[in-house]
CSV table of C-alpha atoms in Angstrom, one decimal:
chain,number,residue,atom,x,y,z
A,111,MET,CA,61.6,-66.9,-92.5
A,112,LYS,CA,59.2,-64.3,-90.3
A,113,THR,CA,62.0,-61.2,-90.6
A,114,LYS,CA,62.2,-62.8,-94.5
A,115,PHE,CA,57.9,-61.7,-95.1
A,116,ILE,CA,57.9,-58.8,-92.5
A,117,LEU,CA,60.7,-57.1,-95.4
A,118,CYS,CA,58.7,-58.3,-98.0
A,119,LEU,CA,55.1,-57.0,-96.5
A,120,ILE,CA,56.9,-53.5,-95.6
A,121,SER,CA,58.4,-52.9,-98.8
A,122,ILE,CA,55.1,-53.8,-100.8
A,123,ILE,CA,53.6,-51.3,-99.0
A,124,GLY,CA,56.2,-49.0,-99.3
A,125,PHE,CA,56.3,-49.7,-102.7
A,126,GLN,CA,51.7,-49.3,-103.0
A,127,HIS,CA,52.2,-45.6,-100.8
A,128,LEU,CA,54.2,-44.8,-103.9
A,129,ALA,CA,52.5,-45.4,-106.0
A,130,THR,CA,49.8,-44.0,-104.6
A,131,ALA,CA,52.1,-40.7,-103.8
A,132,GLN,CA,53.1,-40.2,-107.3
A,133,LYS,CA,48.7,-40.0,-108.3
A,134,ILE,CA,48.6,-36.9,-106.8
A,135,SER,CA,49.7,-34.3,-106.9
A,136,PHE,CA,49.4,-30.2,-104.4
A,137,GLY,CA,50.6,-27.1,-104.1
A,138,PRO,CA,50.3,-23.2,-104.1
A,139,SER,CA,47.8,-21.4,-106.8
A,140,PHE,CA,48.1,-18.2,-107.8
A,141,GLY,CA,46.2,-15.8,-110.6
A,142,LEU,CA,43.7,-13.4,-112.4
A,143,ILE,CA,39.9,-13.1,-111.5
A,144,ASN,CA,37.8,-10.6,-113.0
A,145,GLN,CA,35.1,-11.2,-111.0
A,146,GLY,CA,31.5,-9.6,-109.2
A,147,ASP,CA,28.1,-9.9,-108.8
A,148,ALA,CA,25.8,-7.9,-110.8
A,149,GLY,CA,21.5,-7.8,-110.5
A,150,LYS,CA,19.2,-5.2,-109.3
A,151,VAL,CA,15.6,-5.2,-108.0
A,152,LEU,CA,12.7,-2.2,-107.5
A,153,LEU,CA,11.5,-1.8,-104.3
A,154,ASP,CA,8.6,-0.1,-105.5
A,155,SER,CA,9.6,3.1,-106.3
A,156,VAL,CA,13.5,2.8,-104.9
A,157,GLN,CA,15.8,1.5,-107.6
A,158,VAL,CA,18.4,-1.1,-106.1
A,159,GLU,CA,22.0,-2.7,-108.3
A,160,LEU,CA,24.9,-4.1,-107.8
A,161,GLN,CA,27.9,-2.6,-108.6
A,162,ARG,CA,30.7,-5.3,-109.3
A,163,GLY,CA,34.4,-4.2,-108.5
A,164,GLY,CA,35.1,-4.3,-111.6
A,165,GLY,CA,38.9,-5.4,-113.4
A,166,TYR,CA,40.8,-7.9,-112.5
A,167,ARG,CA,42.1,-8.8,-108.9
A,168,GLY,CA,44.3,-10.9,-107.7
A,169,TYR,CA,43.3,-14.6,-106.0
A,170,PHE,CA,45.8,-17.4,-104.3
A,171,GLY,CA,45.7,-20.4,-102.3
A,172,GLY,CA,46.6,-23.9,-103.3
A,173,TYR,CA,45.1,-27.1,-105.0
A,174,ILE,CA,44.8,-31.3,-104.7
A,175,SER,CA,44.7,-33.6,-107.2
A,176,TYR,CA,44.5,-37.3,-108.1
A,177,SER,CA,44.2,-39.5,-110.5
A,178,ILE,CA,41.4,-41.9,-111.4
A,179,ASN,CA,42.7,-43.3,-114.2
A,180,SER,CA,44.7,-42.2,-117.6
A,181,ALA,CA,41.9,-40.1,-118.4
A,182,PHE,CA,40.5,-39.0,-115.2
A,183,LYS,CA,41.5,-36.7,-112.2
A,184,LEU,CA,39.3,-35.3,-109.7
A,185,SER,CA,40.7,-31.8,-108.2
A,186,SER,CA,40.2,-29.7,-105.2
A,187,GLY,CA,41.9,-26.8,-103.0
A,188,ILE,CA,41.1,-23.6,-101.3
A,189,ASN,CA,41.6,-19.8,-102.6
A,190,TYR,CA,41.2,-16.6,-100.7
A,191,TYR,CA,40.0,-13.9,-103.2
A,192,PRO,CA,38.8,-9.9,-102.7
A,193,ASP,CA,35.1,-9.4,-103.2
A,194,ASN,CA,34.8,-5.9,-104.1
A,195,THR,CA,30.8,-5.2,-104.8
A,196,SER,CA,28.1,-2.5,-103.4
A,197,TYR,CA,24.9,-1.4,-104.1
A,198,VAL,CA,24.3,2.3,-106.0
A,199,VAL,CA,20.7,3.2,-104.5
A,200,TYR,CA,17.7,5.7,-106.0
A,201,ASN,CA,14.7,7.1,-105.8
A,202,THR,CA,12.7,6.2,-109.5
A,203,ARG,CA,9.4,8.5,-109.0
A,204,THR,CA,7.8,11.3,-111.6
A,205,ASP,CA,9.1,14.4,-108.8
A,206,CYS,CA,12.2,13.0,-108.4
A,207,GLN,CA,14.4,13.2,-110.8
A,208,PHE,CA,17.4,15.0,-109.4
A,209,CYS,CA,17.8,13.3,-105.8
A,210,PRO,CA,20.9,12.3,-105.2
A,211,LEU,CA,22.5,8.8,-105.4
A,212,VAL,CA,23.5,6.0,-102.6
A,213,LYS,CA,26.2,4.0,-102.6
A,214,ALA,CA,26.0,1.2,-99.8
A,215,GLY,CA,30.0,0.1,-99.9
A,216,GLY,CA,31.5,-2.9,-99.1
A,217,VAL,CA,28.6,-5.5,-99.3
A,218,ALA,CA,32.1,-8.3,-99.8
A,219,HIS,CA,34.8,-8.1,-98.7
A,220,ALA,CA,36.5,-11.4,-99.9
A,221,SER,CA,35.3,-14.4,-99.8
A,222,LEU,CA,36.1,-18.2,-99.9
A,223,GLU,CA,36.0,-20.4,-103.1
A,224,VAL,CA,35.9,-25.1,-102.9
A,225,PRO,CA,36.4,-25.3,-105.8
A,226,LEU,CA,35.5,-30.1,-106.4
A,227,VAL,CA,36.1,-30.8,-110.7
A,228,LEU,CA,36.9,-33.7,-112.5
A,229,GLU,CA,39.0,-33.2,-114.7
A,230,PHE,CA,39.2,-34.8,-118.6
A,231,ASN,CA,42.6,-35.5,-120.5
A,232,ILE,CA,42.7,-34.0,-123.9
A,233,PRO,CA,43.4,-37.8,-125.7
A,234,LEU,CA,47.1,-37.9,-128.1
A,235,THR,CA,48.3,-34.9,-125.5
A,236,ASP,CA,50.3,-37.5,-123.2
A,237,GLY,CA,47.7,-35.9,-119.9
A,238,LYS,CA,49.5,-32.3,-120.4
A,239,PHE,CA,46.0,-30.8,-121.3
A,240,PHE,CA,43.0,-31.6,-120.1
A,241,ALA,CA,38.9,-29.7,-119.9
A,242,LEU,CA,37.2,-29.3,-116.5
A,243,VAL,CA,34.2,-29.8,-114.7
A,244,GLY,CA,32.6,-29.8,-112.2
A,245,VAL,CA,30.8,-26.8,-109.0
A,246,ALA,CA,32.4,-24.4,-106.8
A,247,PRO,CA,31.1,-23.3,-103.9
A,248,SER,CA,31.9,-19.5,-102.7
A,249,ILE,CA,31.8,-18.5,-99.1
A,250,ARG,CA,31.5,-15.1,-98.3
A,251,LEU,CA,33.9,-13.9,-95.5
A,252,HIS,CA,32.3,-10.6,-94.2
A,253,ARG,CA,29.2,-9.3,-95.9
A,254,LYS,CA,27.2,-6.0,-93.9
A,255,SER,CA,28.0,-3.2,-95.4
A,256,ASP,CA,30.4,-0.7,-94.9
A,257,PRO,CA,28.3,2.7,-93.2
A,258,TYR,CA,26.7,4.5,-95.5
A,259,TYR,CA,25.8,8.2,-97.0
A,260,TYR,CA,22.9,9.9,-98.1
A,261,HIS,CA,21.3,13.0,-99.0
A,262,ARG,CA,18.5,14.3,-96.6
A,263,ASP,CA,16.5,14.5,-100.1
A,264,ALA,CA,17.2,11.3,-101.0
A,265,GLY,CA,13.1,9.9,-98.8
A,266,GLN,CA,11.8,7.8,-96.6
A,267,GLY,CA,12.1,5.3,-99.0
A,268,VAL,CA,15.5,4.5,-99.6
A,269,SER,CA,16.3,5.3,-95.6
A,270,ASP,CA,13.7,2.0,-95.4
A,271,VAL,CA,15.4,-0.4,-97.8
A,272,LEU,CA,19.6,0.5,-96.5
A,273,PRO,CA,19.3,-1.5,-93.5
A,274,ALA,CA,16.9,-3.9,-95.3
A,275,LEU,CA,20.0,-5.0,-97.8
A,276,ARG,CA,22.5,-5.5,-95.3
A,277,THR,CA,22.3,-9.5,-95.3
A,278,ALA,CA,20.9,-9.9,-99.3
A,279,ILE,CA,24.1,-11.2,-100.0
A,280,LYS,CA,23.9,-15.1,-99.4
A,281,PRO,CA,26.6,-16.3,-96.7
A,282,VAL,CA,27.3,-19.0,-99.7
A,283,VAL,CA,27.0,-19.3,-103.1
A,284,TRP,CA,27.1,-22.6,-105.2
A,285,ASP,CA,28.9,-21.8,-108.8
A,286,TYR,CA,29.4,-24.1,-111.7
A,287,SER,CA,32.3,-24.1,-113.5
A,288,LEU,CA,33.5,-25.1,-117.0
A,289,GLY,CA,37.4,-24.7,-118.1
A,290,VAL,CA,40.0,-26.1,-120.1
A,291,GLY,CA,44.5,-26.4,-118.5
A,292,ALA,CA,47.4,-27.7,-118.6
A,293,ASN,CA,50.3,-29.6,-116.6
A,294,ILE,CA,53.6,-28.2,-118.6
A,295,TRP,CA,57.0,-29.3,-115.9
A,296,ARG,CA,56.4,-28.5,-112.7
A,297,LEU,CA,53.4,-25.8,-113.3
A,298,ARG,CA,49.5,-27.1,-113.5
A,299,PHE,CA,47.5,-24.1,-115.6
A,300,GLU,CA,43.6,-23.0,-115.8
A,301,ALA,CA,41.1,-20.8,-117.3
A,302,ARG,CA,38.0,-20.9,-115.6
A,303,TYR,CA,34.4,-19.4,-116.5
A,304,GLN,CA,32.5,-19.7,-113.0
A,305,ASN,CA,28.2,-18.8,-112.8
A,306,ASN,CA,25.4,-19.4,-109.9
A,307,LEU,CA,24.2,-22.7,-110.4
A,308,ALA,CA,21.3,-21.1,-108.4
A,309,GLN,CA,18.2,-18.5,-109.9
A,310,SER,CA,19.9,-15.9,-108.1
A,311,ALA,CA,23.5,-15.2,-106.2
A,312,THR,CA,21.3,-12.6,-103.7
A,313,ASP,CA,17.9,-13.9,-101.5
A,314,PRO,CA,14.4,-11.8,-100.4
A,315,VAL,CA,15.2,-8.4,-99.4
A,316,LYS,CA,11.7,-7.8,-96.9
A,317,VAL,CA,11.1,-4.3,-96.4
A,318,TRP,CA,7.7,-2.7,-95.7
A,319,ASN,CA,6.5,-6.4,-94.4
A,320,LYS,CA,7.0,-7.6,-97.9
A,321,ASN,CA,9.4,-9.6,-99.9
A,322,TYR,CA,10.5,-8.7,-103.6
A,323,ASP,CA,13.0,-10.6,-105.2
A,324,PHE,CA,16.4,-9.9,-106.1
A,325,VAL,CA,17.3,-11.2,-109.5
A,326,SER,CA,21.6,-11.3,-109.8
A,327,THR,CA,24.3,-13.1,-110.7
A,328,HIS,CA,27.8,-14.5,-110.1
A,329,ALA,CA,29.9,-14.6,-112.6
A,330,ASN,CA,33.7,-14.9,-113.6
A,331,MET,CA,36.6,-15.2,-115.4
A,332,ARG,CA,39.9,-16.7,-113.8
A,333,PHE,CA,43.2,-17.4,-115.0
A,334,GLY,CA,45.9,-19.7,-112.7
A,335,VAL,CA,48.5,-21.4,-111.8
A,336,GLY,CA,49.9,-24.1,-109.5
A,337,TYR,CA,53.1,-25.4,-108.6
A,338,ASN,CA,53.6,-28.6,-108.2
A,339,LEU,CA,55.3,-30.3,-105.2
A,340,ASN,CA,54.8,-33.6,-105.8
A,341,TRP,CA,56.4,-33.4,-109.2
A,342,LYS,CA,58.8,-36.9,-110.4
A,343,GLN,CA,59.6,-36.2,-114.2
A,344,LYS,CA,59.1,-39.3,-115.6
A,345,GLN,CA,62.2,-42.2,-116.4
C-alpha cells in the first residue's frame, strides 16, 4: 500500500512539473536595434549635444516567458547591445564663430537590457499574436569617454566642460516598452518601441560650481526573434 501511495504521489508531482514546464518558454534571442541618446545643454557659452550611434546594430541575449493563463504571459530576459553615443562640444560666443568642434567619443560603449513585460494574447489568434507593455532598464557597462582632442583655440570654457561630461550619462536608464509579437512554431518574433521613463536619460552637469540640467532621451526601436527551447507541438 505504501509503495502504491508513493508511486501515485511521484506521478502527481511529475505531472504537475510537466504542466508547469509547458507553461514556460525560454531560449536565445537576437535582433536589430536602432538606438542612441539625443539631447543638448547650453553651459553659458558652451553647447553640448549628444550624437547617437545611428543606424541599426545587432543585439543578442536570451528570454524567458511564463504563461499566467490563456490571456496573459509574463516575460523577461537579458540582452547585450552596443550603446555608441558621443558628445559634440562647441563654443557659441559671437566672437568665436570659427571655433573648432570638439568630439568626445565613446561615452557609452555597451549596455545590458533586462526587460520585464506583460503580454496580452490577441483574441481569435490562438495565442499566436500578442501585444506587450512593460519596463526595460538599461545598465550602462561603460560611461567614461575616450580621450578627446581639441584645438587650442577652442577656449577655456570648452576645456572646463569636457571633464565634467565624463559621467553625465546615467549608469541605469529606465525605459517603458510597448510592442507587438508573434509565436510561430518554435520562433518568437517581437517589435518594441522604448523611451526613458524619467524626464532625462542624463544627469545634470556640474561645472563652475553650478548645475545645468542636461535633458536627453533614450529612445530606441528594436526587432527581435527568439528560439523556444521548450516548445512542444500541440496535439
